[in-house]
PDB file of C-alpha atoms in Angstrom:
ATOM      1  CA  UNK X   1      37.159   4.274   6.160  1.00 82.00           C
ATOM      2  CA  UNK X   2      35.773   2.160   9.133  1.00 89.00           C
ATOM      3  CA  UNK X   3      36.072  -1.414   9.157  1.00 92.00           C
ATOM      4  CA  UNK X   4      32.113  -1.442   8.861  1.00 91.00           C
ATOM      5  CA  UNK X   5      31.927   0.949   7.024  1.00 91.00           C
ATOM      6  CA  UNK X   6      34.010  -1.106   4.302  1.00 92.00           C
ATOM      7  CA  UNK X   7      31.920  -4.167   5.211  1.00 94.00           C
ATOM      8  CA  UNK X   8      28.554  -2.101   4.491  1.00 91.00           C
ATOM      9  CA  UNK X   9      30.228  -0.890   1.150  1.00 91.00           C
ATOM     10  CA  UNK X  10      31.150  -4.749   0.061  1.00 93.00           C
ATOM     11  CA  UNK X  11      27.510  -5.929   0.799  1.00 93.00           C
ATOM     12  CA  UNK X  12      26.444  -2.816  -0.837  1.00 88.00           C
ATOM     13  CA  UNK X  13      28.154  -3.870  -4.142  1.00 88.00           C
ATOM     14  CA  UNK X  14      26.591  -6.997  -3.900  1.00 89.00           C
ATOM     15  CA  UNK X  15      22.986  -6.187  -3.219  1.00 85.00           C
ATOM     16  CA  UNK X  16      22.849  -3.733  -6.660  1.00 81.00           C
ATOM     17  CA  UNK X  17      25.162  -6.358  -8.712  1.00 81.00           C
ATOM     18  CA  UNK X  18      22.270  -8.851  -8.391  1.00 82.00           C
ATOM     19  CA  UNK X  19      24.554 -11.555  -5.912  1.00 89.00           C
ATOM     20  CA  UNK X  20      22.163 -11.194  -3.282  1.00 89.00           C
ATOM     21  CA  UNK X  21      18.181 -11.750  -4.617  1.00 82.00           C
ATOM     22  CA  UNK X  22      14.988 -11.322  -2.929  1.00 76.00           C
ATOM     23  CA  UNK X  23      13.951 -14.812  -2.109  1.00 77.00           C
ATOM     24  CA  UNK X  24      17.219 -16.054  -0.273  1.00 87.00           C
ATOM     25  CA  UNK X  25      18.948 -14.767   2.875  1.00 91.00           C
ATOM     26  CA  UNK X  26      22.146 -13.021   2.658  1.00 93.00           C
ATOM     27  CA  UNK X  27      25.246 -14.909   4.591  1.00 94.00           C
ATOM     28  CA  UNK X  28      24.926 -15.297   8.265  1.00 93.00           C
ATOM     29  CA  UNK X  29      27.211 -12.887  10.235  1.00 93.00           C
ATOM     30  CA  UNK X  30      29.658 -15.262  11.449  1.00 93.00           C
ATOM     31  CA  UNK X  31      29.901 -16.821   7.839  1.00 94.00           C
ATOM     32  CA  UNK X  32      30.717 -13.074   6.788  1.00 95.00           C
ATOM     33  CA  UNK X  33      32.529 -11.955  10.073  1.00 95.00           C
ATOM     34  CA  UNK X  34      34.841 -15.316   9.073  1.00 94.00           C
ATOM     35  CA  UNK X  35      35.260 -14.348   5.288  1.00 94.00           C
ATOM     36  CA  UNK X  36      35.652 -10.579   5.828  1.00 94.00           C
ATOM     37  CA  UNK X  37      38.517 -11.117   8.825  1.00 94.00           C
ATOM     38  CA  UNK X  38      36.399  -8.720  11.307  1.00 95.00           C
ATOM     39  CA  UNK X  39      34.330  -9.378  14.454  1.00 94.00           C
ATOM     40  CA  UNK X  40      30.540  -9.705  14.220  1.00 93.00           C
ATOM     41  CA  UNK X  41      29.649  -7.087  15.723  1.00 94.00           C
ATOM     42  CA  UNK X  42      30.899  -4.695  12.554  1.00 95.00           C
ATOM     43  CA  UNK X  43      28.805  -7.347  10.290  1.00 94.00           C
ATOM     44  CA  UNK X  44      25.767  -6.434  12.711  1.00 93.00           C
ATOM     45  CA  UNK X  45      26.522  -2.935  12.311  1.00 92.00           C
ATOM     46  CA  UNK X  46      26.871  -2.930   8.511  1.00 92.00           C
ATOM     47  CA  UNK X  47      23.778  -4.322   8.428  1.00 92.00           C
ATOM     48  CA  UNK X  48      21.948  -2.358  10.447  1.00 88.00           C
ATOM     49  CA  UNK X  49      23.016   0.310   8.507  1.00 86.00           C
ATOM     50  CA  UNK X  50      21.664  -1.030   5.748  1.00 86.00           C
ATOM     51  CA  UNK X  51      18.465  -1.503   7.407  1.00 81.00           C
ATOM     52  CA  UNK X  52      18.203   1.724   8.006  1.00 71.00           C
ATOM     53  CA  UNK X  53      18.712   2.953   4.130  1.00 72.00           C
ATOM     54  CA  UNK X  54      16.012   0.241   3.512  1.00 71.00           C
ATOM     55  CA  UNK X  55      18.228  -2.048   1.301  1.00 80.00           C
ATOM     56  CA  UNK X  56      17.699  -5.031   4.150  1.00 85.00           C
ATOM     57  CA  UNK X  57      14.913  -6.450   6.195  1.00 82.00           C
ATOM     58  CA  UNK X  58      15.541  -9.304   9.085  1.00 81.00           C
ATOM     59  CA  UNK X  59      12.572 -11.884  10.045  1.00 81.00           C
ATOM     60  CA  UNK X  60      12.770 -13.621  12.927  1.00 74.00           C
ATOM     61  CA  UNK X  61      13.889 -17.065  12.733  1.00 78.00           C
ATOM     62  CA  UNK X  62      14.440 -17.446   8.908  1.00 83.00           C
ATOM     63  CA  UNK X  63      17.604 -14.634   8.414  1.00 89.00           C
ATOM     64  CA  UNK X  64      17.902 -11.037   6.420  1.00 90.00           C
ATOM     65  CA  UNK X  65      16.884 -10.508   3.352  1.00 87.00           C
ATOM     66  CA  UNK X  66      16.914  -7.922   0.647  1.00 84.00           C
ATOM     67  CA  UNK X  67      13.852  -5.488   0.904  1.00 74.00           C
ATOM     68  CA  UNK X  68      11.599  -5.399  -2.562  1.00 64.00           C
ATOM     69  CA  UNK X  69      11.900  -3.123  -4.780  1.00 55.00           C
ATOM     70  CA  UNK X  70       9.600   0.236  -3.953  1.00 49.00           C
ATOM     71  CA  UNK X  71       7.004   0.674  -6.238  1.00 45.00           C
ATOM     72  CA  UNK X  72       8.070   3.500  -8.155  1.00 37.00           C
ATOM     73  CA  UNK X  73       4.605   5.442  -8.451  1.00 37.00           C
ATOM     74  CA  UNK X  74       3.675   9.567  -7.554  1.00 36.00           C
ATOM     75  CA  UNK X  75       0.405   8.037  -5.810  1.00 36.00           C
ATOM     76  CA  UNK X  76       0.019   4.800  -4.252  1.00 39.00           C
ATOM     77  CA  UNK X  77      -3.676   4.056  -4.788  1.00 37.00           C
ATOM     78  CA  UNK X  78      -5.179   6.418  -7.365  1.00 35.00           C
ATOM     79  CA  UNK X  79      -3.352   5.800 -10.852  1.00 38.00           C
ATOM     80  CA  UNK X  80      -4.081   7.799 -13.354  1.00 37.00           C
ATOM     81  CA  UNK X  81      -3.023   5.637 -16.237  1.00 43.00           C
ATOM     82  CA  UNK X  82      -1.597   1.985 -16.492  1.00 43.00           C
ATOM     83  CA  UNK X  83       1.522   1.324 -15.123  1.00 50.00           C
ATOM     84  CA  UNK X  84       4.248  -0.651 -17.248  1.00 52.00           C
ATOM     85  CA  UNK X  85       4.788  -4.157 -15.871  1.00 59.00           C
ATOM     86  CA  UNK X  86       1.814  -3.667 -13.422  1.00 72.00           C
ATOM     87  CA  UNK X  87      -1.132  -6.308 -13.557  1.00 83.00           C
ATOM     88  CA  UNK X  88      -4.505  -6.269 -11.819  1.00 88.00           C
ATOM     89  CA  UNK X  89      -6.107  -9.498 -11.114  1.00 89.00           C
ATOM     90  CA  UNK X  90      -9.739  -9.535 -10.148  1.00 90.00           C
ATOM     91  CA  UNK X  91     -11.322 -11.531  -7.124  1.00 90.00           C
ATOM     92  CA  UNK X  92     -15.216 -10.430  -7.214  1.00 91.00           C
ATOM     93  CA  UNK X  93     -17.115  -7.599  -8.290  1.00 93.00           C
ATOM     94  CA  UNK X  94     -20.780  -8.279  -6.968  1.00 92.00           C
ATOM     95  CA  UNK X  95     -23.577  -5.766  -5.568  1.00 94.00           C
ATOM     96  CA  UNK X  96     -24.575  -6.174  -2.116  1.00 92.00           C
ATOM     97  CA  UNK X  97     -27.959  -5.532  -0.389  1.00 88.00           C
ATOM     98  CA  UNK X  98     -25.856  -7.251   2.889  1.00 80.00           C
ATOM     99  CA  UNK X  99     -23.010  -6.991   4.776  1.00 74.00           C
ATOM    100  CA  UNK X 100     -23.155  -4.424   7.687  1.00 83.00           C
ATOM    101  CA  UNK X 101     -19.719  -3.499   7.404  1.00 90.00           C
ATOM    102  CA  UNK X 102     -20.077  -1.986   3.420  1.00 92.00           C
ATOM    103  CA  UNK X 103     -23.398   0.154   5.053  1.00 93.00           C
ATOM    104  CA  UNK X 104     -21.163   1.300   8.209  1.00 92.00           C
ATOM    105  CA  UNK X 105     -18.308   2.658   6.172  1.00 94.00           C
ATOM    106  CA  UNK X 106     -20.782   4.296   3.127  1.00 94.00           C
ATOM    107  CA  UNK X 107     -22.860   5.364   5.541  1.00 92.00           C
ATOM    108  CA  UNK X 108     -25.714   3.667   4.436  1.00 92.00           C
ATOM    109  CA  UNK X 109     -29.062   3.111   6.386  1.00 89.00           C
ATOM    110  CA  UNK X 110     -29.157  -0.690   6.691  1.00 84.00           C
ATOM    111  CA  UNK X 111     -32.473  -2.674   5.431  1.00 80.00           C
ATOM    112  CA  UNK X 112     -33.284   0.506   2.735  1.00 82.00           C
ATOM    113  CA  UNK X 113     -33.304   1.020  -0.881  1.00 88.00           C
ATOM    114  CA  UNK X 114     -30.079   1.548  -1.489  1.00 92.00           C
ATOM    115  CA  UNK X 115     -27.384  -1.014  -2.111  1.00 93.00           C
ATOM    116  CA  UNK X 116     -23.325  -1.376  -2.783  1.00 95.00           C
ATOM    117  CA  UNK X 117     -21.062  -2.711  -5.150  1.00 95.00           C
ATOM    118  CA  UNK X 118     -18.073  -4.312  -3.878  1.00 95.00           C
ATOM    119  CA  UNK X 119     -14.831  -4.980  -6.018  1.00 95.00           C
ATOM    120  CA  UNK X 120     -11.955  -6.984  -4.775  1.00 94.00           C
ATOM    121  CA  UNK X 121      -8.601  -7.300  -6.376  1.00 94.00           C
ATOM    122  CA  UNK X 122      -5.122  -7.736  -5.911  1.00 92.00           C
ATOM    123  CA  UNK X 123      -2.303  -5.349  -7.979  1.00 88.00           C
ATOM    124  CA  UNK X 124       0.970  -6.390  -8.880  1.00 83.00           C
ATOM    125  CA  UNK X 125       4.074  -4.910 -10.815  1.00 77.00           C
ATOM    126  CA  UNK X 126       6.657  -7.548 -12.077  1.00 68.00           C
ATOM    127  CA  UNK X 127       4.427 -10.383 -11.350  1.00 74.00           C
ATOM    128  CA  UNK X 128       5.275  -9.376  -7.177  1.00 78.00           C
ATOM    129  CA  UNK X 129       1.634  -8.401  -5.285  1.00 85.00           C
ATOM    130  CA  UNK X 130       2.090  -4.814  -3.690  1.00 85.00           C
ATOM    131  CA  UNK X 131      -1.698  -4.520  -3.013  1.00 90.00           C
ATOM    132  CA  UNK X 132      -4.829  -6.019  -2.030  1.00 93.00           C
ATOM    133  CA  UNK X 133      -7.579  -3.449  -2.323  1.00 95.00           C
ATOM    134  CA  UNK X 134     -10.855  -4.213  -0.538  1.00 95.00           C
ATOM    135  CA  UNK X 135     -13.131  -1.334  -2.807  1.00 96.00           C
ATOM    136  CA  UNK X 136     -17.118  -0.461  -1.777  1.00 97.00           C
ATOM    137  CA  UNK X 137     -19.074   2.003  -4.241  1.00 96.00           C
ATOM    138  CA  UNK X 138     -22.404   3.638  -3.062  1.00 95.00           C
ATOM    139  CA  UNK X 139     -24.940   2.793  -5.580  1.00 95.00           C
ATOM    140  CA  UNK X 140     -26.687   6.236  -5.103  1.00 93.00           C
ATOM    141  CA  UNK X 141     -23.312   7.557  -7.375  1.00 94.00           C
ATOM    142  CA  UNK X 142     -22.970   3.934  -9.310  1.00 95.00           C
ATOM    143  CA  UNK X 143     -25.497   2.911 -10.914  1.00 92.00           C
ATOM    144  CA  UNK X 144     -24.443   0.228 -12.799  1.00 92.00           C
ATOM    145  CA  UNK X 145     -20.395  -1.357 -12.162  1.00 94.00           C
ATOM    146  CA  UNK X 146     -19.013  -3.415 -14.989  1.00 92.00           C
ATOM    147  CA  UNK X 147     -15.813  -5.169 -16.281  1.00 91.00           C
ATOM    148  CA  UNK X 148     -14.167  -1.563 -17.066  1.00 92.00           C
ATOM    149  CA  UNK X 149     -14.071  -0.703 -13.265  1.00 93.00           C
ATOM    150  CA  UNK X 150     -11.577  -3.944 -12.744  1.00 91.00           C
ATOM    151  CA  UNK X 151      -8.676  -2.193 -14.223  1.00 87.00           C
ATOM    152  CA  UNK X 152      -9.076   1.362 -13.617  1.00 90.00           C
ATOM    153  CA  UNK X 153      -7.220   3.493 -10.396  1.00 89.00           C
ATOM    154  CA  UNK X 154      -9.774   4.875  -7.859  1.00 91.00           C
ATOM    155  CA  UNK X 155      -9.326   8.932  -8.969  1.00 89.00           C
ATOM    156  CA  UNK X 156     -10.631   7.047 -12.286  1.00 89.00           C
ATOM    157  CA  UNK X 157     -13.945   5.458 -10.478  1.00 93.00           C
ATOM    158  CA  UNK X 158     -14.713   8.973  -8.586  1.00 92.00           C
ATOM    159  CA  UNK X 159     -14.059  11.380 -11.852  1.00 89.00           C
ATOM    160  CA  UNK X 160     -14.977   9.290 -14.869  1.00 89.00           C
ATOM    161  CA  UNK X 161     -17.583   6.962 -13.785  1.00 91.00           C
ATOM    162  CA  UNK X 162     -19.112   8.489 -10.869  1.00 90.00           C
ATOM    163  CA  UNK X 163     -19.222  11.857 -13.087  1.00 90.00           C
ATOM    164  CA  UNK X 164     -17.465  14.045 -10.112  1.00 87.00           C
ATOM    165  CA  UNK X 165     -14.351  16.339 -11.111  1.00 82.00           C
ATOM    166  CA  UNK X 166     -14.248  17.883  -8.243  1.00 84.00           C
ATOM    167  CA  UNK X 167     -13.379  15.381  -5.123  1.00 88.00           C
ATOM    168  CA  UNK X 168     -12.094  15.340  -1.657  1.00 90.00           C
ATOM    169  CA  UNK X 169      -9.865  12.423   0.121  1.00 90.00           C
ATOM    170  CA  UNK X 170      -9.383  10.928   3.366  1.00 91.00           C
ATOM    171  CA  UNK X 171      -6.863   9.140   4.005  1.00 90.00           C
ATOM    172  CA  UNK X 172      -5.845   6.834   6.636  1.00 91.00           C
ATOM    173  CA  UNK X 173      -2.832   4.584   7.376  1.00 89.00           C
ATOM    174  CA  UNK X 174      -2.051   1.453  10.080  1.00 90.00           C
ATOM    175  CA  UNK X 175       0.559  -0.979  10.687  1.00 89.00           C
ATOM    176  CA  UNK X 176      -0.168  -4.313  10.857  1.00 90.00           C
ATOM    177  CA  UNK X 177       0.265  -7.770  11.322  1.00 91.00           C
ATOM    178  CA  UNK X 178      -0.942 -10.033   8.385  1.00 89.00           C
ATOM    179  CA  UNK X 179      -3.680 -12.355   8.800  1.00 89.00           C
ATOM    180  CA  UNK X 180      -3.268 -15.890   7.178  1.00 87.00           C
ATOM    181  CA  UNK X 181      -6.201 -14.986   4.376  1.00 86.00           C
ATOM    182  CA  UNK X 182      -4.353 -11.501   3.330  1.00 89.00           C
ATOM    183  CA  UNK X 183      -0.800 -12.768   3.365  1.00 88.00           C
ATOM    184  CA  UNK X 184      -1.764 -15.965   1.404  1.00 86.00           C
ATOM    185  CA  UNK X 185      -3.254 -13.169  -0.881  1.00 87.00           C
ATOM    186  CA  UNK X 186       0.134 -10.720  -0.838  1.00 88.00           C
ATOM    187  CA  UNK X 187       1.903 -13.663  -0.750  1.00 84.00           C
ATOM    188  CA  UNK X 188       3.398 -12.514   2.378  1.00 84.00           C
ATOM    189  CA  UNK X 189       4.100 -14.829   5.935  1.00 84.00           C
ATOM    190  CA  UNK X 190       1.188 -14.768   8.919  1.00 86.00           C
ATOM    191  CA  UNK X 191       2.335 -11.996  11.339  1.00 88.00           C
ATOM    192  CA  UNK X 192       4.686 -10.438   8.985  1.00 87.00           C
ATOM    193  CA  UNK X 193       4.332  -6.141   8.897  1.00 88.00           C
ATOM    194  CA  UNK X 194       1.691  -5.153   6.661  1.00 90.00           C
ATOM    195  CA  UNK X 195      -0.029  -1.844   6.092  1.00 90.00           C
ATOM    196  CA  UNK X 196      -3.569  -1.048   5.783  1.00 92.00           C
ATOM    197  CA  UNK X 197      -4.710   2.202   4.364  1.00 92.00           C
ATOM    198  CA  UNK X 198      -8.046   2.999   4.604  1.00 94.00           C
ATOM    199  CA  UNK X 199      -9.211   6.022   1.741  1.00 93.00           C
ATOM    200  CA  UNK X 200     -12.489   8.062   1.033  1.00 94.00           C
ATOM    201  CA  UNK X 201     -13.732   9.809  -1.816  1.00 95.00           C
ATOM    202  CA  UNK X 202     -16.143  12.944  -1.137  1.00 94.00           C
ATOM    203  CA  UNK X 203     -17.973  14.908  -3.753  1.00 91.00           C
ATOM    204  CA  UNK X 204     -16.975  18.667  -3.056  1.00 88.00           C
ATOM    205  CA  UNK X 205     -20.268  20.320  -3.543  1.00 87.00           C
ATOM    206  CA  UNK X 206     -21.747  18.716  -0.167  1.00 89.00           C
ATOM    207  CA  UNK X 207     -19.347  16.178   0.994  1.00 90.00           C
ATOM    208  CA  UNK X 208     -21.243  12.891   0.404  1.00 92.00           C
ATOM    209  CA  UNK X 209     -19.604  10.337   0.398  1.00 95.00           C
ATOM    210  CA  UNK X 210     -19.290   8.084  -3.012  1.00 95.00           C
ATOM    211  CA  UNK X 211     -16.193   5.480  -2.373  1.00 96.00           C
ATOM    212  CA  UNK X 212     -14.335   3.763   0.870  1.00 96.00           C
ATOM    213  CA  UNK X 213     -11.684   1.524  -0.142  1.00 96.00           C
ATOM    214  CA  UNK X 214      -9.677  -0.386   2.045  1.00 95.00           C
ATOM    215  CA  UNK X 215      -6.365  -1.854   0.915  1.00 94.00           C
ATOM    216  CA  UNK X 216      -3.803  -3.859   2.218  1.00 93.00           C
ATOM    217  CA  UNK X 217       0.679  -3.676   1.606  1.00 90.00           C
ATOM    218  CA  UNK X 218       3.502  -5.311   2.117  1.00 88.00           C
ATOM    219  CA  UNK X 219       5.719  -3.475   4.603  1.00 78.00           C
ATOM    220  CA  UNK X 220       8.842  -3.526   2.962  1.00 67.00           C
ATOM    221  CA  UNK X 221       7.070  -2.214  -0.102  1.00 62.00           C
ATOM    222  CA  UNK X 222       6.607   1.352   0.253  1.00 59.00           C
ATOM    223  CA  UNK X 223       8.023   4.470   1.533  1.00 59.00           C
ATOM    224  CA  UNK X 224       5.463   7.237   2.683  1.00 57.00           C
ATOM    225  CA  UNK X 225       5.452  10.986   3.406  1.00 57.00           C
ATOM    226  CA  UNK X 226       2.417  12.558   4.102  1.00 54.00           C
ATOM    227  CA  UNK X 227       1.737  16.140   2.861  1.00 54.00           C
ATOM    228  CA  UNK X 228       2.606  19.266   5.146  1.00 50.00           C
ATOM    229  CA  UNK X 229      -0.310  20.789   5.408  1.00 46.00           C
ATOM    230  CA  UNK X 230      -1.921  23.748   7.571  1.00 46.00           C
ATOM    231  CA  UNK X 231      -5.356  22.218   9.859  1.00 42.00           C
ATOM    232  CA  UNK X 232      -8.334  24.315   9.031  1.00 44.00           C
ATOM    233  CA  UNK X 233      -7.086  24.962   5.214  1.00 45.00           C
ATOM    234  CA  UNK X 234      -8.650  27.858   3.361  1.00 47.00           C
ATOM    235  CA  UNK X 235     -11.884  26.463   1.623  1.00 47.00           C
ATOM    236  CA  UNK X 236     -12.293  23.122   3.808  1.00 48.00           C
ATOM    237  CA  UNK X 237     -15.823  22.923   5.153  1.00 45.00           C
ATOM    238  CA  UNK X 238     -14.528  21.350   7.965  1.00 41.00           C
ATOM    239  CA  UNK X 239     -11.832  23.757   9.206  1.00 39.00           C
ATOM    240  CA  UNK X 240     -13.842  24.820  12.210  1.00 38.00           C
ATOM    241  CA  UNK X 241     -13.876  21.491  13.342  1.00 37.00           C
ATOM    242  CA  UNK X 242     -10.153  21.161  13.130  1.00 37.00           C
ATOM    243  CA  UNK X 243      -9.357  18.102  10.489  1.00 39.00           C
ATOM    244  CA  UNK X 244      -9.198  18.540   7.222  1.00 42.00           C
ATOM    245  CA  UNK X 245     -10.268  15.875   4.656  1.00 37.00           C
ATOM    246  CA  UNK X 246      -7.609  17.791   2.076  1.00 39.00           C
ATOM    247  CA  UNK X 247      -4.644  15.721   4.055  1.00 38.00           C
ATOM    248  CA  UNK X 248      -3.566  12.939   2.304  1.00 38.00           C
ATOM    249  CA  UNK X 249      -0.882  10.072   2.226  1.00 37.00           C
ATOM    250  CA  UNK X 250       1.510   9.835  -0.978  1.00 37.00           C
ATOM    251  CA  UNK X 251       3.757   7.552  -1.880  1.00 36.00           C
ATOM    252  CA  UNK X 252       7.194   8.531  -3.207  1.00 34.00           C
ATOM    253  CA  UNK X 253      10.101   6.275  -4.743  1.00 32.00           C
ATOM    254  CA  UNK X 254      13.211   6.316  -2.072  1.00 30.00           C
TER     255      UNK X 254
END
């Protein structure tokens, strides 16, 4: 075995026996390089190994730390059921006759009839936020939003409450860097890697569009593989046009 190899291995053992935790740096490389008898540069090596496999995570000027742990769920924003350990805590739910930005991504004519409701809340499993979610609802499919939307994933919104079985969903992902409102929020450092994933919910029968939601993560949260699927899909209304809104973005436990 190499030399980092065996130094990767010894931190290894320490980040899964609980010596190293979240909140605090692990050693500085010379303080290891000195207690392990090698040269820093295998220290650097073993952990940027381990940066690779996702066990570490450097930030500039403060040290390395241990990554948190991934959220261990099939799909990152549509829940079917209640997770265990995972809480929801509520910001606003209020309908909105204002706000150009809710009418631009609904597609709503601005100054008509028809209004939004806008929920805001911020999800968290073992008391550690993994999402803010930024959620709009076209009132032509909601009619009324109450207290039992706060808790529920978004699949739930579209299929129970907006009466649709039978949905399409967009999906879009960016990197990053946190503003000082969302990471005091996430609980996460100004500037730090964040992802934003943007989502929309289509009724099937003629593609109108019932929810946008726009939701913000840490970036050492999650690990993401998006589907392989063929453009143009069999059945897509939209395959002559070359994207398909069948494409999404899961999340899967690493």
């Amino acid at each position: 075995m190499k030399k980092y190899e065996k130094v990767k291995e010894y931190l290894l053992e320490r980040i899964l026996d609980g010596t190293y935790v979240p909140d605090l740096p692990i050693p500085p490389e010379r303080e290891l390089a000195s207690l392990l008898d090698v040269n820093r540069m295998t220290v650097r090596r073993a952990v940027e190994e381990l940066m690779y496999d996702g066990y570490l995570i450097r930030k500039k000027g403060s040290g390395t730390y241990l990554t948190r742990e991934k959220v261990r769920k099939n799909e990152l924003i549509a829940a079917g059921e209640e997770e265990k350990n995972q809480a929801i805590r509520l910001i606003s739910c209020r309908y909105c006759k204002e706000g150009s930005y809710g009418f631009r991504m609904l597609g709503i004519p601005e100054n008509g009839r028809e209004g939004y409701w806008r929920i805001r809340r911020v999800r968290s499993i073992h008391m550690i936020p993994f999402a803010y979610e930024d959620i709009y609802l076209r009132e032509e499919y909601f009619k009324e939003v109450d207290e039992s939307y706060h808790s529920i994933g978004l699949h739930e919104m579209v299929r129970e409450k907006g009466k649709e079985i039978h949905v399409l969903r967009q999906q879009q992902v960016e990197a990053l860097l946190c503003l000082k409102t969302t990471g005091d929020i996430l609980n996460v450092r100004e500037g730090s890697p964040i992802l934003q994933i943007k989502t929309w919910f289509y009724r099937e029968s003629d593609q109108g569009l019932m929810l946008y939601c726009r939701s913000y993560h840490p970036g050492d949260t999650y690990t993401f593989q998006s589907q392989k699927i063929a453009i143009g899909c069999e059945g897509c209304d939209l395959a002559s046009s070359g994207v398909c809104i069948r494409s999404s973005v899961r999340v899967f436990d690493s």
